[in-house]
Coordinates of C-alpha atoms in Angstrom, one line a residue:
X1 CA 178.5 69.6 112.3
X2 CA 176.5 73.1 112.8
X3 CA 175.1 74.7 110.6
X4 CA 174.6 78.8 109.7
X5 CA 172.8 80.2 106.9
X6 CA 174.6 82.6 104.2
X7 CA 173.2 84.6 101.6
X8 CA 173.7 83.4 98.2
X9 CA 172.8 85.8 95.8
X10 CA 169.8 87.8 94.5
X11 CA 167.4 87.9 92.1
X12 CA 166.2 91.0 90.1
X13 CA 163.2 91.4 87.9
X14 CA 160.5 93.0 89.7
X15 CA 160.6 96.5 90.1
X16 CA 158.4 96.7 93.2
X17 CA 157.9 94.9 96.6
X18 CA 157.6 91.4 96.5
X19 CA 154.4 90.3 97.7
X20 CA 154.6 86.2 98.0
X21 CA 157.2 83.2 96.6
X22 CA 155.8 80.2 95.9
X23 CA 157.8 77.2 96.0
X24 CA 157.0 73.4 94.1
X25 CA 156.5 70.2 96.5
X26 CA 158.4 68.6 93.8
X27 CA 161.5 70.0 94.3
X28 CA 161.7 71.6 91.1
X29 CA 164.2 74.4 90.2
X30 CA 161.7 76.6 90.1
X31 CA 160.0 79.2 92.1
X32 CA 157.3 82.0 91.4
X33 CA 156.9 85.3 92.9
X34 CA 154.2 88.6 93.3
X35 CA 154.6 91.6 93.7
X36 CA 153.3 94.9 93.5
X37 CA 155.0 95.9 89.9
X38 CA 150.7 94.4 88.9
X39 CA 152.6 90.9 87.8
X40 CA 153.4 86.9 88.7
X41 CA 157.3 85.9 88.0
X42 CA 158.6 82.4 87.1
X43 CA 161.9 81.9 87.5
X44 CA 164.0 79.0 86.5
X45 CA 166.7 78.4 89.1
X46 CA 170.2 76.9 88.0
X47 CA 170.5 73.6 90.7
X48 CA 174.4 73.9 90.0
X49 CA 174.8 77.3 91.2
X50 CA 172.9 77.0 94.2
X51 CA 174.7 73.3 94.9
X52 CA 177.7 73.6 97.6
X53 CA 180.0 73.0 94.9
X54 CA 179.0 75.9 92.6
X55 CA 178.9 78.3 95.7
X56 CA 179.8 82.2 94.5
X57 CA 180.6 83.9 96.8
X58 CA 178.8 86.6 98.8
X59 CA 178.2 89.7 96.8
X60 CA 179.3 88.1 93.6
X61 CA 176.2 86.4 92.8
X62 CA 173.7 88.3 91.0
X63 CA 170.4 86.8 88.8
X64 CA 172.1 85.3 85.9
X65 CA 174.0 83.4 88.2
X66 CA 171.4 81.7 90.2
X67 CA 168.6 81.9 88.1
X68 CA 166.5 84.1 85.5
X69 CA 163.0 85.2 85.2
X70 CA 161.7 82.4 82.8
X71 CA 157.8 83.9 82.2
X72 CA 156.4 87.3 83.2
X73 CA 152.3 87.0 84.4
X74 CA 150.5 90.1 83.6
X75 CA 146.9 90.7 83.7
X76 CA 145.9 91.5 87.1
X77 CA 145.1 95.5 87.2
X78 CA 146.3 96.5 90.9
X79 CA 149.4 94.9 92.8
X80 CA 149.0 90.8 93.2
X81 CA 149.3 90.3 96.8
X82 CA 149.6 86.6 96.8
X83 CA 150.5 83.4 94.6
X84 CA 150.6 79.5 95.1
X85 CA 151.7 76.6 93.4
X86 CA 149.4 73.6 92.9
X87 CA 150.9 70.4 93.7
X88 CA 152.0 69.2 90.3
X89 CA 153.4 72.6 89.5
X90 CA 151.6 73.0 86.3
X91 CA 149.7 76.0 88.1
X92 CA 149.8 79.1 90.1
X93 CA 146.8 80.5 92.0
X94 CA 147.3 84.4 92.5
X95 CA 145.1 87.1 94.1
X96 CA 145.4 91.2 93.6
X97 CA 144.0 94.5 94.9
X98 CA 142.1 94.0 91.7
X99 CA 139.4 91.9 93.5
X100 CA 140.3 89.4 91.2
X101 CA 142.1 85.7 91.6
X102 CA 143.4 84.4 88.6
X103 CA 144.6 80.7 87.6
X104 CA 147.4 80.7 85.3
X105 CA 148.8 77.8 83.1
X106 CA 152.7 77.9 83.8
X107 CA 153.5 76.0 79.9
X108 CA 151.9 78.9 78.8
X109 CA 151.8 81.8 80.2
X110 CA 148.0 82.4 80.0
X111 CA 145.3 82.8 82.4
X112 CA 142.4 79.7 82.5
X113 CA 140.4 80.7 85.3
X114 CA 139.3 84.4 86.9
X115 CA 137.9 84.5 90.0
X116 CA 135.3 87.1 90.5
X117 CA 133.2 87.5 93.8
X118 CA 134.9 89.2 96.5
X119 CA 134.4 93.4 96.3
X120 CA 137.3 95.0 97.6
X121 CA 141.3 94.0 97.2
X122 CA 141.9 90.0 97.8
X123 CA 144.6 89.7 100.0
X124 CA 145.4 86.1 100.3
X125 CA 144.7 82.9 98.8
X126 CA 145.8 79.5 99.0
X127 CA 145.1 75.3 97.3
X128 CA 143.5 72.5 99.6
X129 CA 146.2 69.9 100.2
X130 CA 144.6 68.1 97.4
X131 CA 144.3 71.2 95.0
X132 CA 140.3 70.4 94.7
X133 CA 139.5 73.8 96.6
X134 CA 140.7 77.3 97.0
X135 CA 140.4 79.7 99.8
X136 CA 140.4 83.1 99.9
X137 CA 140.4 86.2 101.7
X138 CA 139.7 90.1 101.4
X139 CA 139.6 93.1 102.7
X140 CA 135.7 93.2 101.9
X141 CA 136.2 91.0 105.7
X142 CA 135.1 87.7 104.1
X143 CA 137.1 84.2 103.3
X144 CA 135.2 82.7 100.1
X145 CA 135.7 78.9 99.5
X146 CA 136.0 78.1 95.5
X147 CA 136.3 75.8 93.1
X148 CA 138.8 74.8 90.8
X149 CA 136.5 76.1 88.1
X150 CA 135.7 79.8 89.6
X151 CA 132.9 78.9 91.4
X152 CA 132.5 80.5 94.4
X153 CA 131.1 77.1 96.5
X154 CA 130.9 79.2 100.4
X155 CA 131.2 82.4 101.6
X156 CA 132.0 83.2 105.2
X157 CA 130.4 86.2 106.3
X158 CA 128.0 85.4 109.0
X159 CA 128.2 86.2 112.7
X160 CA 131.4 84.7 113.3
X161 CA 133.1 86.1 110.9
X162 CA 135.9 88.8 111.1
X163 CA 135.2 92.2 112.0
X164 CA 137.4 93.8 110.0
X165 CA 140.0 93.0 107.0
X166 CA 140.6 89.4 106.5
X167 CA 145.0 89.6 105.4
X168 CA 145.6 86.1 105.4
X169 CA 144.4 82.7 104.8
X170 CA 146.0 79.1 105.1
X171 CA 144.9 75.2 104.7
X172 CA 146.0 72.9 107.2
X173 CA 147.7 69.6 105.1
X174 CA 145.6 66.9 107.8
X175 CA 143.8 64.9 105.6
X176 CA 142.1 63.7 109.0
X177 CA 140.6 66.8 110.4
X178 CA 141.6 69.6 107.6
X179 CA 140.6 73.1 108.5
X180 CA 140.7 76.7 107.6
X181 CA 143.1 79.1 109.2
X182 CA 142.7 83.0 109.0
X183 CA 144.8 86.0 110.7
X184 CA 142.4 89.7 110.4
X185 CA 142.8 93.3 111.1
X186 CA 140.5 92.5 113.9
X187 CA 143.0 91.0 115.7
X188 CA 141.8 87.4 115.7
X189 CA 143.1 84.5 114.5
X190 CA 140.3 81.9 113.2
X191 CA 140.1 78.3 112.6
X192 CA 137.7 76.7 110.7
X193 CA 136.2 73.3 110.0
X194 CA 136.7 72.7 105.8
X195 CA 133.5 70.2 105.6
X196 CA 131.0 72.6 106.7
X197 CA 133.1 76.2 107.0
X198 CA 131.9 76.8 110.7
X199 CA 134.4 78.3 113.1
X200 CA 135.8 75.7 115.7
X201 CA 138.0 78.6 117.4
X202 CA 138.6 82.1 117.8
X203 CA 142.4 82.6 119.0
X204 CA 142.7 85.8 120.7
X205 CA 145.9 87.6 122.1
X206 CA 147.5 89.9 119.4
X207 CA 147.5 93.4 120.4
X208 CA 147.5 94.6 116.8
X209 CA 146.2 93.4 113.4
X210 CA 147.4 90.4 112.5
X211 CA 149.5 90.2 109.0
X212 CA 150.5 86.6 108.6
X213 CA 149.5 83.1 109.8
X214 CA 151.3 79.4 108.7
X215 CA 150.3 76.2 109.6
X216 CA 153.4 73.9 110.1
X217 CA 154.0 70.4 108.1
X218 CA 152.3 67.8 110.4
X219 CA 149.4 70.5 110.6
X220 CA 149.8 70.3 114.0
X221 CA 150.6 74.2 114.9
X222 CA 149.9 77.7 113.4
X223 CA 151.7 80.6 114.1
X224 CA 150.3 84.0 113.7
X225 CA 152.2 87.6 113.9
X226 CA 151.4 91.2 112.8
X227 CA 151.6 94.7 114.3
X228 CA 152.6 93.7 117.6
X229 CA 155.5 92.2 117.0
X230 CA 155.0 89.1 118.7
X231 CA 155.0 85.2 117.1
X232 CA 152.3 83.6 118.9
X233 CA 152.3 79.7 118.7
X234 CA 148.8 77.9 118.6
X235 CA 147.9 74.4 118.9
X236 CA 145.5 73.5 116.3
X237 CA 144.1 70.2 117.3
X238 CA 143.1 72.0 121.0
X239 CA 142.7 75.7 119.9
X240 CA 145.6 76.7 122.9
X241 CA 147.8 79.1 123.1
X242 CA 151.2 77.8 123.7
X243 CA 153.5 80.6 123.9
X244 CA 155.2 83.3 122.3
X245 CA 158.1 85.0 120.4
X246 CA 159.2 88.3 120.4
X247 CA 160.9 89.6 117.1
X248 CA 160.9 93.1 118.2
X249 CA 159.2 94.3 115.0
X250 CA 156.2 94.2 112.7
X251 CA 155.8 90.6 110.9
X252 CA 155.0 91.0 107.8
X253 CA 155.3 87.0 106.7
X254 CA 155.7 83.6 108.8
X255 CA 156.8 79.9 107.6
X256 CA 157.7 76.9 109.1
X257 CA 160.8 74.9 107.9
X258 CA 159.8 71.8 106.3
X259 CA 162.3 69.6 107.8
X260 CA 163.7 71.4 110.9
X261 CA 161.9 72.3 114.2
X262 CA 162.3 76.1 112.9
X263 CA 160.0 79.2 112.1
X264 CA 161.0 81.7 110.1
X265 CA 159.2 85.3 110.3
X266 CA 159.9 88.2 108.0
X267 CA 159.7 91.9 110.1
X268 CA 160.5 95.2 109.9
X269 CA 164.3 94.8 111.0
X270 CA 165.3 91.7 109.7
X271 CA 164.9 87.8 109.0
X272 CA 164.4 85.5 112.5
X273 CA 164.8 82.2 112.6
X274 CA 164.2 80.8 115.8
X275 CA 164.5 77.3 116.8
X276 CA 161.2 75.8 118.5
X277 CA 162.8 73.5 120.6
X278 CA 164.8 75.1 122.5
X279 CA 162.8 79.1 121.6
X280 CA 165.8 80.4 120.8
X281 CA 166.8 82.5 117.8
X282 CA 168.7 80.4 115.3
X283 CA 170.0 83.2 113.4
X284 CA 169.0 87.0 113.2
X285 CA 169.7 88.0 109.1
X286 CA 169.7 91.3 108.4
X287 CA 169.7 93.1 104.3
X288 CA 172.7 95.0 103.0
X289 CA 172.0 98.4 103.3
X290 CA 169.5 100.3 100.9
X291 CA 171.0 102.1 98.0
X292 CA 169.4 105.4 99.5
X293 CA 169.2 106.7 102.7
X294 CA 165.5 107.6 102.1
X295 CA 165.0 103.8 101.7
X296 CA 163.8 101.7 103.7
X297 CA 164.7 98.1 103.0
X298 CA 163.4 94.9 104.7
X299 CA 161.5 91.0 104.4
X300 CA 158.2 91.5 103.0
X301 CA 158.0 87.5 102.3
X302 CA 159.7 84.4 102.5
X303 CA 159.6 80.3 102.1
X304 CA 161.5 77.1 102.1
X305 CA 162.3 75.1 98.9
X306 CA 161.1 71.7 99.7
X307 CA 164.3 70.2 100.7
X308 CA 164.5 73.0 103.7
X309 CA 167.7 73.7 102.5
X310 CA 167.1 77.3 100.8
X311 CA 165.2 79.8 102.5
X312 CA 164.1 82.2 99.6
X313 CA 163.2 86.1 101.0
X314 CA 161.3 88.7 98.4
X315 CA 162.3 92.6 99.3
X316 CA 160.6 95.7 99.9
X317 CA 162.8 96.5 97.0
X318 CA 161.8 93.9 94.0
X319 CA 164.8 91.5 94.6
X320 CA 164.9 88.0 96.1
X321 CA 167.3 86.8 98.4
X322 CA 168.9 83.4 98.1
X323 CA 169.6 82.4 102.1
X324 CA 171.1 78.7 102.0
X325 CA 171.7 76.4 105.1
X326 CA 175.1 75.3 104.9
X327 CA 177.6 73.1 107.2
X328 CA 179.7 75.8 109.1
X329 CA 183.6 75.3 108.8
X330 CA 186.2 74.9 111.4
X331 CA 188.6 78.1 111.1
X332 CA 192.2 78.5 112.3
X333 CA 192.1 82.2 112.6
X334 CA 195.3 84.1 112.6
X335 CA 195.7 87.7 113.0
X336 CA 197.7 89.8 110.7
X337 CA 198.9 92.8 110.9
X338 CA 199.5 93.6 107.3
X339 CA 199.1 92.3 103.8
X340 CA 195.6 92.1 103.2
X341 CA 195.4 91.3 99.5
X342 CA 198.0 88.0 101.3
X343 CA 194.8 87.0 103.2
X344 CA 193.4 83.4 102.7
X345 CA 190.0 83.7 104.0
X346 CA 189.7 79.5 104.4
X347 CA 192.1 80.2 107.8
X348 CA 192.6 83.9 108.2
X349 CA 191.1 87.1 108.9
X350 CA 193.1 89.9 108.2
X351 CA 192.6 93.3 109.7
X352 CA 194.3 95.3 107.7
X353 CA 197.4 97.5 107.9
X354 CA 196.7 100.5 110.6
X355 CA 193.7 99.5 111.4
X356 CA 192.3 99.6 108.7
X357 CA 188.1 100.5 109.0
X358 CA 187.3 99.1 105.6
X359 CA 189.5 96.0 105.7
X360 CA 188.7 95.3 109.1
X361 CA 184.9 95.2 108.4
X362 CA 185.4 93.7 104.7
X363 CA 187.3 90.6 106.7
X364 CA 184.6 90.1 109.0
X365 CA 181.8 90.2 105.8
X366 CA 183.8 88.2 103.8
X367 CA 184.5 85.6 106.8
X368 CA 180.6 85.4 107.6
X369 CA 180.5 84.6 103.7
X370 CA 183.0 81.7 104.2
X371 CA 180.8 79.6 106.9
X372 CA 183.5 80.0 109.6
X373 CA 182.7 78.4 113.2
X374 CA 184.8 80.8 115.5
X375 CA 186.5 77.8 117.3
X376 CA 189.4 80.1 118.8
X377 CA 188.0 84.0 119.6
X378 CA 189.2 86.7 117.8
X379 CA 189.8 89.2 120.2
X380 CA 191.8 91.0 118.0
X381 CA 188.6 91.5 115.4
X382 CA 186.8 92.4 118.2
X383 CA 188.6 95.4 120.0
X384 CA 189.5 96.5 116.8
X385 CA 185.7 96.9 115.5
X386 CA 184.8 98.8 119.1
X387 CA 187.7 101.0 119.1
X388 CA 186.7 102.0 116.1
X389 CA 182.9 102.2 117.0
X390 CA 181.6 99.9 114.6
X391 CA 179.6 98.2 117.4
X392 CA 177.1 96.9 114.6
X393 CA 179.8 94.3 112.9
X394 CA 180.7 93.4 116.6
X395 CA 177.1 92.6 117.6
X396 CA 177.3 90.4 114.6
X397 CA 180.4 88.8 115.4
X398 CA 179.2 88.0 119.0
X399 CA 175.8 86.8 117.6
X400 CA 177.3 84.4 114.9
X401 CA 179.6 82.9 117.6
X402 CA 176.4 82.7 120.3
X403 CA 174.3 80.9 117.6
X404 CA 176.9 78.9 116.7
X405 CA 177.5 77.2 120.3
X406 CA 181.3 78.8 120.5
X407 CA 180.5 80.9 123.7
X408 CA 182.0 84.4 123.9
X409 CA 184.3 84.7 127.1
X410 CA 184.3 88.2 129.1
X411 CA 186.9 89.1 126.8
X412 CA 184.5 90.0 124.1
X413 CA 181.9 90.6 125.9
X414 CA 183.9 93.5 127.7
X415 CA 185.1 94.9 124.4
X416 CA 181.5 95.4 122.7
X417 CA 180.4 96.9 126.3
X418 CA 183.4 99.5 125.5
X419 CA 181.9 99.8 121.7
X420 CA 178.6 100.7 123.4
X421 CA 180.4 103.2 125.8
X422 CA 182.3 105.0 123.1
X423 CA 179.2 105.7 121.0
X424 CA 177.0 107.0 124.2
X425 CA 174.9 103.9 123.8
X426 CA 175.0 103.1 128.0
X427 CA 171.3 101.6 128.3
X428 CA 172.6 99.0 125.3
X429 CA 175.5 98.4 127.3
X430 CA 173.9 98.0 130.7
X431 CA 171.3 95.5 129.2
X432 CA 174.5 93.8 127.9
X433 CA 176.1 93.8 131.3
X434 CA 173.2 92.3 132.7
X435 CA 172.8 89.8 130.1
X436 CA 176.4 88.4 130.7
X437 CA 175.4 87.3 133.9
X438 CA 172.2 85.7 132.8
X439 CA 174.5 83.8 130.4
X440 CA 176.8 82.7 133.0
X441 CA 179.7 85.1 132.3
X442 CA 181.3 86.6 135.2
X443 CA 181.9 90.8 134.8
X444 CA 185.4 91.1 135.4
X445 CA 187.5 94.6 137.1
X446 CA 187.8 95.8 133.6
X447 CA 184.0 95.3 132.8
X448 CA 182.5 97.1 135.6
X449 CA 185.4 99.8 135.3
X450 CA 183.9 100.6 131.5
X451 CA 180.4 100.8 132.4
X452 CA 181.2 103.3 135.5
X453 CA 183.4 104.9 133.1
X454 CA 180.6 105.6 130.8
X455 CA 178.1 106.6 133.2
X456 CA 180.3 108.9 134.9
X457 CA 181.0 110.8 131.5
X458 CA 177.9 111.5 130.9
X459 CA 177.1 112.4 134.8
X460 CA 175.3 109.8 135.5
X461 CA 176.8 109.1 138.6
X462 CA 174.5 107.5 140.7
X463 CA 174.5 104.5 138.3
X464 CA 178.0 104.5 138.8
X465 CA 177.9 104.4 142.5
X466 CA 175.4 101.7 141.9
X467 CA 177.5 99.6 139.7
X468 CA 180.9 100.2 142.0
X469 CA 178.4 98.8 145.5
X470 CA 177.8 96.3 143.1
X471 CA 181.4 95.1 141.7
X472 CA 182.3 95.4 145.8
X473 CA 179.7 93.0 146.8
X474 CA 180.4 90.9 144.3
X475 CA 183.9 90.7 146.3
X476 CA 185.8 91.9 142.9
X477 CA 188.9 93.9 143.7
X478 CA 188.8 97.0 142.5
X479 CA 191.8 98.6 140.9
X480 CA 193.2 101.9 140.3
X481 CA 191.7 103.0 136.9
X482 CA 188.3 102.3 138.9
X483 CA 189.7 105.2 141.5
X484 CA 190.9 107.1 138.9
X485 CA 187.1 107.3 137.2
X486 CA 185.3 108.0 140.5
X487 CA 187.7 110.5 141.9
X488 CA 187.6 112.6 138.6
X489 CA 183.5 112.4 139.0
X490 CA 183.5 113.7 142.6
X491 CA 183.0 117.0 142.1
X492 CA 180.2 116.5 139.9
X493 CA 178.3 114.5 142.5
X494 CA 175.2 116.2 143.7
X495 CA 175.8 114.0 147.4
X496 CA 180.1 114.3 147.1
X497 CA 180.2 112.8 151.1
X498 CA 178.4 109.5 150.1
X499 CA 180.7 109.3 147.1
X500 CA 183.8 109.9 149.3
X501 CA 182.1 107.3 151.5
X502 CA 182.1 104.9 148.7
X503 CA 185.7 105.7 147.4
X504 CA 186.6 104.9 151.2
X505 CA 185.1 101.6 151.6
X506 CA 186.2 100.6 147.9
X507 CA 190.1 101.4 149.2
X508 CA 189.6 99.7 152.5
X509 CA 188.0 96.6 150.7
X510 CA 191.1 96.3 148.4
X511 CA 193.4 97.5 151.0
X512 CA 192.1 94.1 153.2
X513 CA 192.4 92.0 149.9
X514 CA 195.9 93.2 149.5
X515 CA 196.6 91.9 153.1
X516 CA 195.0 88.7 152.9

């Protein structure tokens, strides 16, 4: 079967950004977060609630549901930028603008170890494979290699070091050949050899600081992102780039899934997920929207429980975000035109009465919440959600289906090209005409005739003599609403003889379609 991702729930208890989750290898319920309220969070997660048969449902779930904050960490005198788990789960390894890193005892609650060496903010840190060393890095532009005892055991600082803040820091798990992994202001992205510290290579091609990297299970690949936007995929063992993703936004975190070819990155805009194989997005997650329009709300950090079935996400707002993988379900949709509070969700999707905005939108959230595979196409949904220039919930509606390998037809595509039209958005809707093609999805009469529609409304009609050469060439028969457009647009036509040239040969053309 295929499989989406929904949001769960959310956890509450820090009151600023969250800064790192930390996750046990020992599949624990169990997780521990950072964040810029100055402390550490455990949380005890219930394994019922977040099992398929205890599923609330989206928006109902809160942190009492899904798990509470067990212990609160405090000590650390500036925000704590990072925190890891050590392999048995008795400890976490944190790090803070403080300068500090501090090694708690989980049973307890209390700090056994402080770290003092680096002398500006620590920005990273993370445990060797075998928990016997820690790593890690600062803005003072060094990585320092410790012990589990707080002795600093390497510093490196030398020529080959970074040039300017060192943001992040990772252990490869080889065994074989383990190494050091670093992303920098600088722009670089370093590996280096664990026995002796020296660099083995200097990955270049960011065009911006780089805020994340993460080494993927087998050890096998890191992937690095920042400022630019971009996801670039290295190969370890050969120091090569491979290629690249574009997320369209700063990355602000990176992980690998531990038991599907998938990367997850955290940016400005949303959650990706994108599928390696194939280098395709997987699913594109965006938040709710922020309580305040002054507020801007996005993924600072995220990871995988260790089953790869729960992607957890930590908020530029304190909360955590409880993203599960589920099996998607087949739907029998059926379109009704009243009775809303009627609608059963497991094989309906009920717009409303009137059109209802709020129901129509509600269905669509509600139905996203329910898993549903579209296996029939709701062009109902659709048209209604454009008409009423909610283009946003139809993107989403087209996305879900694209991801979910239930291709839309021209049908929909047509209808969220209309959306686009109606709210003046014609360079989003000509990239979408364009990309119907790429995806093998013939523009019908009714496409093109939106899209010269729009331009002409807004005098551009050039583009709309373009797009109607175009449609003829395409041998597409034009029809009278397409006349109807250009002949209102001809006296706004800086050149009105090529247009009544065009109008000509667009008659003759269906006049000699007609006859055939």
């Amino acid at each position: 079967m295929s499989e989406t991702l929904i949001l769960r729930g959310t956890l509450r208890g820090h009151s600023d950004q969250v800064t790192a989750i930390a996750v046990p290898i020992d599949g624990q319920a169990r997780i521990v977060s950072s964040s810029r309220d100055k402390s550490v969070l455990v949380w005890n997660l219930d394994p019922l609630a977040l099992s398929a048969n205890g599923l609330v449902g989206e928006g109902e779930s809160d942190s009492t549901a899904l798990g509470k904050p067990f212990r609160r960490l405090t000590g650390h005198g500036h925000f704590v930028q990072d925190v890891v788990l050590s392999s048995d789960s008795m400890f976490a390894l944190s790090c803070s603008w403080d300068g500090e890193l501090r090694l708690w005892d989980l049973s307890t609650g209390a700090t056994t170890r402080r770290f003092v060496g680096h002398n500006k903010d620590v920005l990273s840190v993370a445990f060797s494979f075998d928990n016997r060393q820690i790593v890690s890095a600062s803005r003072d532009r060094t990585i320092k290699l410790w012990n589990t005892l707080g002795e600093c055991k390497y510093t490196i600082q030398e020529a080959d070091a970074h040039t300017d803040w060192v943001s992040c820091v990772r252990f490869s798990p080889s065994a074989i050949a383990p190494v050091i992994v670093s992303g920098s202001w600088d722009r670089t992205v370093k590996v280096w050899n664990l026995a002796n510290c020296k660099l083995r290579y200097t990955l270049t091609g960011h065009n911006g600081y780089v805020n994340a990297v993460a080494v993927s299970p087998d050890g096998s690949l890191c992937a690095s992102g920042g400022k630019d936007g971009v996801t670039l995929l290295w190969d370890l063992a050969e120091g090569k780039r491979l290629y690249s993703l574009d997320a369209g936004a700063i990355i602000h975190s990176l992980c690998f899934s531990p038991n599907r070819y998938w990367l997850c990155a955290a940016t400005e805009n949303s959650v990706k997920i994108w599928d390696l194989e194939s280098k395709s997005i997987v699913q594109d997650l965006k938040p709710d929207q922020p309580p305040s329009k002054n507020q801007m709300l996005y993924c600072t950090s995220l990871n995988w429980s260790v089953d790869g079935n729960t992607l957890f996400t930590g908020y530029s707002d304190g909360t955590i975000r409880i993203i599960q993988v589920v099996a998607a379900k087949r739907v029998c949709h059926k379109v009704l035109a009243e009775g809303c509070n009627e609608c059963q969700l497991d094989s309906h999707i009920c717009l409303g009465s009137k059109d209802s905005k709020d129901c129509c939108v509600s269905g669509l959230r509600r139905l996203f919440g329910e898993r549903a595979i579209y296996e029939e196409v709701v062009i109902d949904l659709q048209n209604s959600l454009c008409k009423q220039r909610l283009t946003c919930e139809a993107e989403k509606l087209v996305s879900f289906m694209e991801v979910r390998e239930v291709k839309p037809d021209v049908i929909i595509y047509t209808a969220l090209l209309q959306g686009y039209v109606l709210e003046g958005r014609l360079d989003e809707a000509a990239v979408l005409f364009e990309r119907m093609a790429l995806k093998g999805i013939k523009p019908d009469i009714h496409s093109y005739s939106v899209l010269i529609s729009g331009y002409c409304k807004n005098d551009r009609i050039s583009e709309a003599l373009h797009l109607a050469k175009k449609m003829m060439k395409q041998g597409i028969k034009p029809n009278d609403v397409t006349f109807d457009i250009l002949l209102n647009a001809l006296s706004n036509h800086e050149n009105p003889d090529e247009m009544k040239k065009i109008i000509s040969e667009m008659r003759d053309g269906r006049k000699h379609v007609d006859e055939n």
